[in-house]
XYZ file of C-alpha atoms in Angstrom:
722
model
C 33.294 79.770 63.529
C 32.684 82.596 61.052
C 34.019 82.343 57.514
C 34.639 85.560 55.576
C 35.000 85.816 51.776
C 37.613 88.039 50.233
C 35.808 90.891 48.383
C 38.679 91.050 45.890
C 38.000 87.441 44.931
C 34.329 88.205 44.375
C 35.275 91.270 42.327
C 37.671 89.279 40.160
C 35.123 86.544 39.510
C 32.535 89.167 38.675
C 34.851 90.854 36.194
C 35.616 87.577 34.495
C 31.908 86.851 34.068
C 31.427 90.350 32.713
C 34.011 89.832 29.997
C 32.568 86.429 29.174
C 29.089 87.885 28.945
C 30.232 90.569 26.548
C 31.822 88.056 24.240
C 28.783 85.772 24.338
C 26.559 88.732 23.491
C 28.593 89.533 20.384
C 28.525 85.883 19.359
C 24.759 85.700 19.840
C 24.174 88.729 17.676
C 26.288 87.296 14.832
C 24.482 83.957 15.049
C 21.096 85.654 14.879
C 22.161 87.640 11.822
C 23.393 84.446 10.180
C 20.146 82.601 10.998
C 18.064 85.454 9.607
C 19.983 85.484 6.328
C 19.736 81.695 5.999
C 15.989 81.611 6.661
C 15.465 84.416 4.157
C 12.614 86.188 5.857
C 12.002 88.679 8.650
C 11.688 87.421 12.160
C 9.639 89.083 14.796
C 11.055 90.504 17.893
C 11.522 87.911 20.566
C 11.055 88.485 24.269
C 13.052 86.389 26.604
C 13.145 86.147 30.303
C 16.082 86.940 32.480
C 16.613 83.225 32.811
C 17.464 83.016 29.109
C 20.055 85.786 29.047
C 21.482 85.654 32.499
C 24.649 83.932 31.216
C 25.053 85.868 27.976
C 24.630 89.415 29.188
C 24.953 89.281 32.899
C 27.509 92.000 32.847
C 25.497 94.318 30.583
C 22.975 95.614 33.136
C 22.502 95.689 36.834
C 23.943 97.586 39.726
C 26.639 97.059 42.302
C 27.019 98.207 45.800
C 28.684 101.597 46.023
C 32.348 101.295 46.693
C 32.507 97.570 46.090
C 34.729 97.930 43.031
C 32.736 95.346 41.087
C 31.202 96.127 37.714
C 27.521 96.544 37.147
C 25.574 93.354 37.615
C 28.089 91.785 39.955
C 25.895 92.399 42.990
C 22.887 90.672 41.435
C 24.887 87.588 40.626
C 26.463 87.548 44.032
C 23.063 87.781 45.666
C 21.618 85.115 43.384
C 24.349 82.588 44.151
C 22.925 80.165 46.737
C 25.163 79.163 49.521
C 27.695 81.804 48.782
C 27.786 83.042 52.314
C 27.223 86.649 51.318
C 24.599 88.715 53.156
C 21.167 88.544 51.575
C 21.731 85.273 49.785
C 18.729 83.524 51.207
C 16.986 82.891 47.862
C 17.921 83.200 44.155
C 16.732 86.315 42.402
C 15.408 86.151 38.812
C 16.223 89.212 36.770
C 14.775 90.284 33.406
C 17.258 92.074 31.153
C 16.059 94.615 28.573
C 16.764 93.986 24.891
C 18.649 96.549 22.784
C 17.612 96.899 19.154
C 20.276 96.888 16.458
C 21.337 100.504 15.855
C 21.072 101.980 12.344
C 24.084 101.281 10.193
C 25.132 98.167 12.128
C 23.533 95.856 9.566
C 25.362 95.686 6.199
C 23.434 96.893 3.147
C 21.592 94.152 1.327
C 21.013 91.989 4.396
C 17.496 90.691 5.108
C 17.254 91.931 8.708
C 14.152 94.168 9.136
C 14.414 97.544 10.832
C 13.951 97.423 14.587
C 14.697 93.706 14.781
C 15.727 92.688 18.304
C 18.138 89.716 18.442
C 17.863 87.003 21.050
C 21.196 88.020 22.574
C 21.451 91.759 22.799
C 24.801 93.514 22.540
C 26.212 95.196 25.580
C 25.842 98.973 25.831
C 28.879 100.984 24.828
C 31.316 101.366 27.701
C 29.771 98.616 29.815
C 32.850 96.421 29.582
C 36.503 97.401 29.256
C 39.625 95.339 29.300
C 42.736 94.441 27.355
C 43.849 91.657 25.093
C 45.862 88.968 26.829
C 48.844 87.011 25.544
C 46.671 84.539 23.637
C 44.315 87.121 22.153
C 41.596 86.744 24.852
C 39.942 89.524 26.869
C 41.229 90.114 30.361
C 38.862 91.568 32.969
C 39.366 95.186 33.952
C 39.560 94.496 37.703
C 42.471 92.125 37.169
C 44.205 94.657 34.928
C 43.731 97.259 37.647
C 45.562 95.060 40.159
C 48.653 95.362 37.935
C 49.664 91.716 38.310
C 47.989 88.415 37.460
C 48.588 85.494 39.770
C 51.594 83.638 38.381
C 52.359 86.317 35.760
C 55.968 87.351 35.096
C 55.561 91.060 34.663
C 53.212 94.020 34.969
C 49.943 93.898 33.076
C 49.560 95.984 29.901
C 47.261 98.995 30.110
C 43.616 98.233 29.577
C 41.483 99.823 26.933
C 37.911 99.769 25.633
C 36.624 96.825 23.624
C 36.399 97.892 19.961
C 32.965 97.589 18.345
C 32.334 94.986 15.658
C 33.883 95.949 12.329
C 36.069 98.704 13.796
C 39.808 98.744 13.019
C 42.069 97.044 15.528
C 43.685 99.579 17.937
C 47.483 99.583 18.279
C 48.769 96.951 20.662
C 45.814 94.608 20.209
C 46.056 91.362 18.236
C 43.205 89.618 16.453
C 42.605 86.001 17.347
C 44.473 83.496 15.167
C 42.493 82.487 12.059
C 41.031 79.069 11.991
C 42.378 76.771 9.327
C 39.764 75.819 6.780
C 38.847 72.246 6.029
C 41.338 70.386 3.849
C 40.306 69.761 0.278
C 39.384 66.131 -0.287
C 41.969 64.086 -2.194
C 40.877 63.231 -5.724
C 42.116 59.944 -7.206
C 44.249 60.341 -10.301
C 41.732 58.596 -12.523
C 39.005 61.074 -11.475
C 41.017 64.189 -12.295
C 39.993 66.365 -15.172
C 41.296 65.159 -18.520
C 43.331 62.158 -17.342
C 41.078 59.423 -18.701
C 40.465 61.287 -21.944
C 44.200 61.686 -22.560
C 44.877 58.038 -21.781
C 42.147 56.940 -24.151
C 43.460 59.277 -26.843
C 47.022 57.937 -26.570
C 45.740 54.369 -26.624
C 43.645 55.162 -29.683
C 46.646 56.650 -31.493
C 48.761 53.559 -30.755
C 46.120 51.060 -31.780
C 45.209 52.916 -34.954
C 48.830 53.258 -36.078
C 49.383 49.572 -35.442
C 46.398 48.932 -37.663
C 47.956 51.102 -40.385
C 51.198 49.103 -40.148
C 49.233 45.861 -40.389
C 47.516 47.186 -43.476
C 50.851 48.014 -45.107
C 52.860 44.952 -44.031
C 50.798 42.067 -42.736
C 48.202 42.346 -45.470
C 51.007 42.137 -48.030
C 52.419 39.044 -46.338
C 48.981 37.385 -46.314
C 48.304 38.297 -49.930
C 45.298 40.522 -49.197
C 44.742 43.349 -51.659
C 47.427 44.549 -53.952
C 50.207 47.038 -53.232
C 48.343 49.921 -54.831
C 45.073 49.459 -52.857
C 47.029 49.119 -49.636
C 49.018 52.299 -50.187
C 45.990 54.280 -51.384
C 43.865 53.021 -48.489
C 46.559 54.059 -46.008
C 46.893 57.520 -47.552
C 43.112 58.124 -47.708
C 42.651 56.904 -44.171
C 45.423 59.223 -42.928
C 44.008 62.260 -44.706
C 40.536 61.508 -43.338
C 41.908 61.303 -39.799
C 43.672 64.653 -40.154
C 40.524 66.296 -41.548
C 38.427 64.843 -38.748
C 40.944 66.052 -36.189
C 40.815 69.598 -37.522
C 37.042 69.547 -37.443
C 36.860 68.157 -33.905
C 39.568 70.482 -32.587
C 37.467 73.575 -33.294
C 34.543 72.375 -31.196
C 34.018 72.812 -27.469
C 35.934 70.157 -25.535
C 37.404 68.741 -28.709
C 41.071 69.626 -28.127
C 42.131 66.186 -26.870
C 40.219 64.297 -29.555
C 41.360 66.623 -32.324
C 45.024 66.267 -31.308
C 44.738 62.468 -31.174
C 43.049 62.232 -34.587
C 45.483 64.618 -36.280
C 48.538 62.937 -34.745
C 47.326 59.533 -35.895
C 46.689 60.749 -39.431
C 50.059 62.524 -39.808
C 52.034 59.601 -38.351
C 50.083 57.199 -40.598
C 50.937 59.280 -43.662
C 54.630 59.231 -42.664
C 54.545 55.444 -42.328
C 52.848 55.220 -45.733
C 55.754 57.147 -47.279
C 58.243 54.826 -45.543
C 56.449 51.805 -47.000
C 56.332 53.271 -50.512
C 60.060 54.051 -50.385
C 61.569 51.127 -48.454
C 59.165 48.227 -49.198
C 57.707 48.816 -52.644
C 60.558 51.041 -53.950
C 58.129 53.163 -55.951
C 60.016 56.311 -55.003
C 63.704 57.019 -55.267
C 65.213 57.260 -51.754
C 66.022 60.945 -52.173
C 62.457 61.718 -53.293
C 61.034 59.518 -50.554
C 63.079 61.343 -47.914
C 61.895 64.692 -49.279
C 58.243 63.613 -49.177
C 58.697 62.289 -45.643
C 60.229 65.611 -44.632
C 57.200 67.390 -46.071
C 54.788 65.197 -44.090
C 56.775 65.790 -40.897
C 56.862 69.531 -41.593
C 53.068 69.565 -41.945
C 52.731 67.834 -38.595
C 55.104 70.314 -36.962
C 53.241 73.244 -38.519
C 49.885 71.992 -37.223
C 51.373 71.453 -33.760
C 52.773 74.988 -33.695
C 49.483 76.441 -34.933
C 47.545 74.601 -32.245
C 50.295 75.285 -29.674
C 50.284 71.618 -28.775
C 53.475 69.824 -27.763
C 51.562 66.521 -27.337
C 50.610 66.600 -31.029
C 54.238 66.924 -32.133
C 55.383 64.295 -29.632
C 52.723 61.797 -30.739
C 53.604 62.260 -34.401
C 57.343 61.737 -33.825
C 56.947 58.844 -31.391
C 54.402 57.053 -33.546
C 56.468 57.363 -36.713
C 59.808 56.573 -35.028
C 58.622 53.540 -33.075
C 56.736 51.888 -35.927
C 59.161 52.670 -38.765
C 61.480 49.760 -37.805
C 58.519 47.426 -38.329
C 58.395 48.496 -41.967
C 62.131 48.352 -42.686
C 65.436 47.580 -40.977
C 67.687 48.728 -43.811
C 69.903 51.800 -43.794
C 66.980 53.807 -45.160
C 65.500 53.618 -41.664
C 68.296 55.873 -40.373
C 67.470 58.463 -43.017
C 63.776 58.517 -42.083
C 64.625 58.911 -38.386
C 67.112 61.695 -39.124
C 64.428 63.420 -41.210
C 62.175 63.420 -38.144
C 65.026 64.786 -36.030
C 65.767 67.576 -38.486
C 62.129 68.508 -39.220
C 61.523 69.391 -35.558
C 64.492 71.780 -35.223
C 62.538 74.916 -36.342
C 60.070 74.337 -33.505
C 62.839 75.028 -30.979
C 63.214 78.546 -32.348
C 59.858 79.677 -30.990
C 58.620 76.981 -28.586
C 59.983 75.610 -25.352
C 59.108 71.956 -25.884
C 61.694 69.784 -24.065
C 59.798 66.518 -24.586
C 59.877 67.035 -28.321
C 63.639 67.570 -28.091
C 63.988 64.205 -26.368
C 61.767 62.159 -28.693
C 63.281 63.601 -31.854
C 66.891 62.878 -30.776
C 66.745 59.506 -29.032
C 65.386 57.378 -31.919
C 67.903 58.653 -34.478
C 70.885 58.461 -32.099
C 69.962 55.010 -30.776
C 69.334 53.504 -34.203
C 72.584 54.922 -35.613
C 74.553 53.653 -32.637
C 73.107 50.151 -33.045
C 73.913 50.087 -36.765
C 77.494 51.272 -36.150
C 78.015 48.844 -33.281
C 76.725 46.013 -35.466
C 79.155 47.025 -38.200
C 82.057 47.008 -35.722
C 81.183 43.629 -34.231
C 80.072 41.822 -37.351
C 81.900 43.699 -40.060
C 80.079 46.155 -42.344
C 78.899 45.154 -45.769
C 80.495 46.614 -48.844
C 79.701 50.310 -49.110
C 77.960 50.553 -45.721
C 80.731 52.323 -43.823
C 80.471 55.650 -45.700
C 76.692 55.660 -45.260
C 76.977 54.898 -41.548
C 79.603 57.622 -41.194
C 77.308 60.057 -42.996
C 74.390 59.113 -40.730
C 76.499 59.592 -37.578
C 77.712 62.982 -38.812
C 74.123 64.046 -39.591
C 72.851 63.005 -36.154
C 75.690 64.884 -34.428
C 75.308 68.054 -36.538
C 71.517 68.172 -36.170
C 71.880 67.569 -32.449
C 74.455 70.353 -32.119
C 72.376 72.794 -34.196
C 69.176 72.035 -32.285
C 70.923 72.403 -28.943
C 72.509 75.735 -29.813
C 69.140 77.016 -31.054
C 67.527 76.067 -27.743
C 70.203 77.202 -25.285
C 70.715 80.580 -26.933
C 67.051 81.327 -26.282
C 66.806 79.518 -22.937
C 70.234 79.161 -21.268
C 68.870 77.083 -18.368
C 67.615 74.217 -20.551
C 69.620 71.201 -19.359
C 67.566 68.828 -21.512
C 69.042 70.313 -24.673
C 72.608 69.740 -23.430
C 71.821 66.166 -22.436
C 70.350 65.452 -25.861
C 73.457 66.961 -27.443
C 75.537 64.475 -25.453
C 73.329 61.640 -26.719
C 73.684 62.846 -30.320
C 77.508 62.696 -30.109
C 77.617 59.022 -29.102
C 77.344 57.497 -32.624
C 80.132 59.743 -33.888
C 82.390 58.703 -31.020
C 81.872 55.041 -31.940
C 82.419 55.454 -35.699
C 86.279 55.337 -35.567
C 85.959 51.733 -34.417
C 84.796 50.794 -37.935
C 88.163 51.918 -39.311
C 90.377 50.015 -36.908
C 92.369 48.547 -39.774
C 92.744 51.987 -41.371
C 94.162 53.983 -38.477
C 94.879 57.203 -40.419
C 91.223 57.386 -41.459
C 90.070 56.757 -37.898
C 92.506 59.395 -36.581
C 91.258 61.925 -39.130
C 87.596 61.344 -38.272
C 88.202 61.531 -34.534
C 90.518 64.537 -34.855
C 88.090 66.624 -36.896
C 85.216 65.792 -34.557
C 87.381 66.648 -31.532
C 88.368 69.997 -33.049
C 84.735 70.976 -33.656
C 83.564 69.984 -30.191
C 86.523 71.567 -28.382
C 85.961 74.777 -30.332
C 82.368 74.833 -29.082
C 83.505 74.109 -25.530
C 86.184 76.825 -25.624
C 83.692 79.593 -26.427
C 83.046 80.194 -22.725
C 86.762 80.707 -21.979
C 87.087 83.850 -24.116
C 84.785 86.655 -22.871
C 84.318 88.322 -26.265
C 83.511 85.043 -27.996
C 81.210 84.022 -25.142
C 79.251 87.267 -25.504
C 78.665 86.564 -29.197
C 78.081 82.799 -29.034
C 75.870 82.892 -25.915
C 76.488 79.223 -25.174
C 75.833 78.383 -21.500
C 78.312 76.576 -19.310
C 76.546 73.208 -19.206
C 76.513 72.984 -23.008
C 80.193 73.930 -23.148
C 80.984 71.232 -20.587
C 79.207 68.581 -22.680
C 81.072 69.704 -25.797
C 84.427 69.734 -23.963
C 83.954 66.267 -22.499
C 82.805 64.748 -25.806
C 85.640 66.507 -27.633
C 88.132 65.163 -25.093
C 86.928 61.630 -25.726
C 87.343 62.158 -29.470
C 90.831 63.573 -28.855
C 91.624 60.513 -26.754
C 90.661 58.305 -29.685
C 92.846 60.408 -31.965
C 95.864 59.897 -29.714
C 95.290 56.147 -29.631
C 94.970 56.021 -33.415
C 98.224 57.843 -34.201
C 100.523 56.276 -31.578
C 101.833 52.948 -30.332
C 102.257 51.794 -26.704
C 105.666 53.516 -26.413
C 104.614 56.888 -27.834
C 101.107 56.959 -26.347
C 102.285 58.508 -23.015
C 103.937 61.318 -24.974
C 100.697 62.173 -26.788
C 98.599 62.133 -23.648
C 101.137 64.187 -21.687
C 101.136 66.817 -24.444
C 97.342 67.039 -24.306
C 97.465 67.255 -20.501
C 99.980 70.113 -20.709
C 97.682 72.034 -23.054
C 94.573 71.592 -20.899
C 96.365 72.365 -17.625
C 97.970 75.467 -19.115
C 94.606 76.799 -20.322
C 93.001 75.901 -16.980
C 95.617 77.831 -15.020
C 95.368 80.814 -17.329
C 91.548 80.961 -17.346
C 90.994 79.463 -13.877
C 88.661 76.846 -15.325
C 87.925 73.875 -13.093
C 86.399 71.807 -15.916
C 89.444 72.288 -18.124
C 91.721 71.407 -15.217
C 89.723 68.243 -14.598
C 90.091 67.183 -18.244
C 93.819 67.909 -18.090
C 94.160 65.879 -14.900
C 92.326 62.996 -16.567
C 94.742 63.020 -19.514
C 97.686 63.279 -17.121
C 96.427 60.257 -15.194
C 95.968 58.249 -18.389
C 99.431 59.271 -19.520
C 100.882 58.197 -16.180
C 99.319 54.747 -16.473
C 100.537 54.414 -20.058
C 104.019 55.500 -18.957
C 104.042 52.947 -16.139
C 103.068 50.321 -18.697
C 106.080 51.272 -20.837
C 108.553 51.958 -17.997
C 107.241 50.348 -14.844
C 109.235 49.788 -11.641
C 109.980 46.182 -12.555
C 111.440 47.351 -15.886
C 113.607 50.051 -14.291
C 114.909 47.583 -11.698
C 116.042 44.993 -14.256
C 118.909 45.663 -16.643
C 117.740 43.083 -19.137
C 114.169 44.369 -19.290
C 115.301 47.992 -19.393
C 117.513 47.345 -22.404
C 114.602 45.567 -24.100
C 111.875 48.159 -23.450
C 113.408 51.587 -22.845
C 114.226 53.927 -25.715
C 114.344 57.575 -26.673
C 110.500 57.713 -26.611
C 110.661 56.793 -22.921
C 113.053 59.683 -22.339
C 110.639 62.112 -24.020
C 107.748 60.708 -21.993
C 109.689 61.104 -18.727
C 110.642 64.704 -19.533
C 107.024 65.526 -20.419
C 105.904 63.887 -17.172
C 108.179 66.297 -15.257
C 106.674 69.194 -17.196
C 103.142 67.997 -16.422
C 104.003 67.834 -12.714
C 105.315 71.415 -12.722
C 102.361 72.811 -14.690
C 99.880 70.899 -12.514
C 101.338 72.449 -9.330
C 101.173 75.904 -10.905
C 97.587 75.326 -12.074
C 96.511 74.120 -8.626
C 97.766 77.377 -7.104
C 95.611 79.349 -9.568
C 92.352 77.477 -9.051
C 90.071 78.499 -6.179
C 89.439 75.868 -3.547
C 92.774 74.030 -3.957
C 94.980 76.351 -1.907
C 94.383 74.300 1.234
C 95.869 71.141 -0.298
C 99.420 72.444 -0.774
C 100.962 69.661 1.332
C 99.306 66.907 -0.691
C 100.271 68.627 -3.924
C 103.951 68.789 -2.959
C 103.996 65.187 -1.774
C 102.423 63.940 -5.012
C 104.697 66.181 -7.081
C 107.790 64.931 -5.235
C 106.924 61.268 -5.784
C 106.063 61.775 -9.461
C 109.164 63.900 -10.006
C 111.520 61.359 -8.444
C 110.109 58.558 -10.567
C 110.248 60.646 -13.734
C 113.895 61.585 -13.058
C 114.807 57.941 -12.496
C 113.042 56.830 -15.680
C 114.656 59.618 -17.689
C 118.240 58.912 -16.516
C 117.955 55.153 -16.911
C 116.339 55.533 -20.351
C 119.083 57.931 -21.431
C 121.729 55.487 -20.219
C 120.095 52.615 -22.097
C 119.467 54.707 -25.220
C 123.179 55.582 -25.494
C 123.937 51.947 -26.146
C 126.796 51.832 -23.643
C 127.516 48.554 -21.883
C 127.051 50.135 -18.453
C 124.301 52.530 -19.526
C 121.768 51.007 -17.148
C 124.154 51.350 -14.165
C 125.192 54.858 -15.149
C 121.567 55.877 -15.320
C 120.800 54.618 -11.824
C 123.924 56.233 -10.398
C 122.935 59.542 -12.003
C 119.386 59.158 -10.682
C 120.614 58.811 -7.083
C 122.843 61.864 -7.421
C 120.004 63.885 -8.961
C 117.683 62.847 -6.133
C 120.139 64.192 -3.599
C 120.747 67.324 -5.673
C 116.999 68.027 -5.764
C 116.765 67.482 -2.004
C 119.672 69.885 -1.492
C 118.025 72.556 -3.620
C 114.744 72.213 -1.722
C 116.514 72.428 1.639
C 118.529 75.460 0.591
C 115.381 77.229 -0.564
C 113.623 76.470 2.686
C 116.603 77.550 4.800
C 116.932 80.807 2.878
C 113.315 81.695 3.714
C 113.160 80.188 7.198
C 113.048 83.583 8.857
C 109.889 84.500 6.942
C 108.070 81.440 8.325
C 106.122 81.036 5.104
C 104.172 77.919 4.255
C 106.222 77.417 1.070
C 109.468 77.439 3.068
C 108.149 74.835 5.468
C 106.966 72.678 2.584
C 110.362 72.974 0.900
C 112.129 71.878 4.082
C 109.765 68.956 4.559
C 110.034 67.856 0.933
C 113.816 68.182 0.995
C 114.112 66.006 4.064
C 111.807 63.376 2.569
C 113.749 63.276 -0.712
C 116.982 63.034 1.259
C 115.629 60.012 3.085
C 114.527 58.487 -0.234
C 117.956 59.061 -1.783
C 119.696 57.399 1.159
C 117.268 54.461 1.005
C 117.938 53.984 -2.730
C 121.659 54.306 -2.170
C 121.851 51.569 0.448
C 119.011 49.287 -0.662
C 119.436 49.302 -4.454
C 122.637 50.993 -5.595
C 124.845 49.187 -3.106
C 123.677 45.824 -4.465
C 123.381 46.765 -8.142
C 126.200 49.189 -8.890
C 129.826 48.199 -8.911
C 133.245 49.752 -9.293
C 133.598 53.470 -9.848
C 129.869 54.013 -10.319
C 129.154 52.888 -6.776
C 132.026 55.033 -5.458
C 130.803 58.064 -7.390
C 127.280 57.682 -6.057
C 128.417 57.405 -2.442
C 130.890 60.274 -2.727
C 128.376 62.611 -4.374
C 125.617 61.859 -1.893
C 127.995 62.133 1.046
C 129.378 65.524 -0.025
C 125.867 66.885 -0.567
C 124.821 65.648 2.859
C 127.807 67.438 4.448
C 126.983 70.661 2.630
C 123.323 70.488 3.580
C 124.096 69.646 7.207
C 126.497 72.575 7.527
C 124.071 75.005 5.916
C 121.204 73.668 8.018
C 123.074 74.214 11.310
C 124.254 77.710 10.312
C 120.777 78.779 9.179
C 119.146 77.832 12.447
C 121.999 79.382 14.441
C 121.447 82.657 12.600
C 117.708 82.371 13.134
C 118.275 81.795 16.872
C 120.557 84.834 17.139
C 118.029 87.029 15.353
C 115.236 85.794 17.573
C 117.247 86.585 20.739
C 117.778 90.117 19.495
C 114.093 90.607 18.755
C 112.870 88.658 21.779
C 111.002 86.081 19.687
C 111.119 82.316 20.067
C 113.010 80.601 17.204
C 111.160 77.983 15.183
C 113.023 74.714 14.428
């Protein structure tokens, strides 16, 4: 049995080895160049046998049988393969391949490769191998490309082309191999990173040293060590020495961290020394002491700006603010903290230092809030309330000024707006100190509300917004804080019966502005006031009050009538505002349902309150009878509107029909479930007659409208909608 080998298979295998040999030759040359540069000296030419290069450059040299279609060298390898079955394969043949020296210009200038150096793996002669780049960036053999189709491939092979030499630009259609990802950088622990330990040590040194200064000023006095004068002088000299040392260290190489720590410690220590002189020893008048403290803080801010160091300013403020309560807990503490808050405002004009904004606002706002809360809970001492009010006003004004300075220069700074919100908290709590003097509390809250709402309204007027340049987030904070102050004003000037009226008036104003300016924030504030007013109104005229004649006569009055009328106005304005705002057009059904329920209740409360307010003996019954008739009248109006526009098939017409039918059902339910049992005599007769006549009118109009719609649809060929 004779076995024959497909010549095409031999040719394909030969081509694959040729391509592999070419690539190995290029790799060998690059490795030799790399080894030569690493060793740093010339290497002599090396002669190798054919056994050493038979795998690397087998396709570079050799001959093939004429007409075989295999590349050069394929015949030698075929003959050398033992047991291949090919003629002449009795014994392996050892071939010696010639070496090709590196041509001139192939070696980059400056390399240490000597002229005429022959690498171990010689490059293939130009034109010895040709092929094309495969889908994964690898070389495909020319004989396979010539077949036009790879085994298992899904389409014709791309045209082949010559292999570009090393360093040549990539021809069109060829892709370089994907780059290898470099080794990942080793992870460095946080405590080994540059500057971390030095900063931690510096902060710890500042804290410990300032605590030592406080001990010198306070604990030494308690223990009887030294006198007041030596303690104060020692603290001042020590602080000045620290600042001088910090300036000297800061100018040296690597001395930035140490210089900042030393200077911050010295400036904060000097500030604490001034606090002690003013609040403990009373050597300085408070006004003079506050001025000196402001000067010390200004020096610290100036040094921080000169060194362009936010940590220096932060350390000074934090150190002085945290340790000042150790020296004194009197009202003078608030003044020293407000001085720190105010002294840092000029920094915001030229520097973007958000951490400084936080540390300068929080201590003053928190301390003022605690003092005011303590005065509310425990009762302020004589003469403390004006000082606490002054401190709260100062914190709020400095916070507002600092925030406006920041956001006008950097509109995206949310930290400034948040700190403005924090600064308004003490002022919002202050009216609680004047609970017994409601006019004073109303005046304080009203003025504060006017200022904040004016700031919040700047974004609603384009011309004012262009001049003020206050961003939206700051305006939102001002509007919300102003609304809270306005809420307090309403509570201060009203009683439980008139409170719904005040809140409904505020809701009308906000909802009207929101609909006019299409402002979602303003609409939200108006909805909040409307909700509060609704709860207050239910407290004054709840369902259990309206259902009982005795309780209605005891609780309802003309103020309830005004509140009910304003509630109807709020419902109408809210529906109009919702139609103006984007994103609420898809909730028309819910809006009409809520408006219908609120409107029916407001009408009932208004009629019953009017009946009770007249003082008539049957005023309560007259009011309920009128409420039922008005319910049915409103349902009739809604149905008539919907029937008039039924041919247009608009969404409003469908909503009107649906609302009218629901109100009709509600009127009938009230008529039979409440009026029938509560009303008597002519009032009951009047209610039934009025509702019945309206039902007859609506039913007749309803049938005629749909009959006309059906006739029109038959003429036009459309299907009527019922």
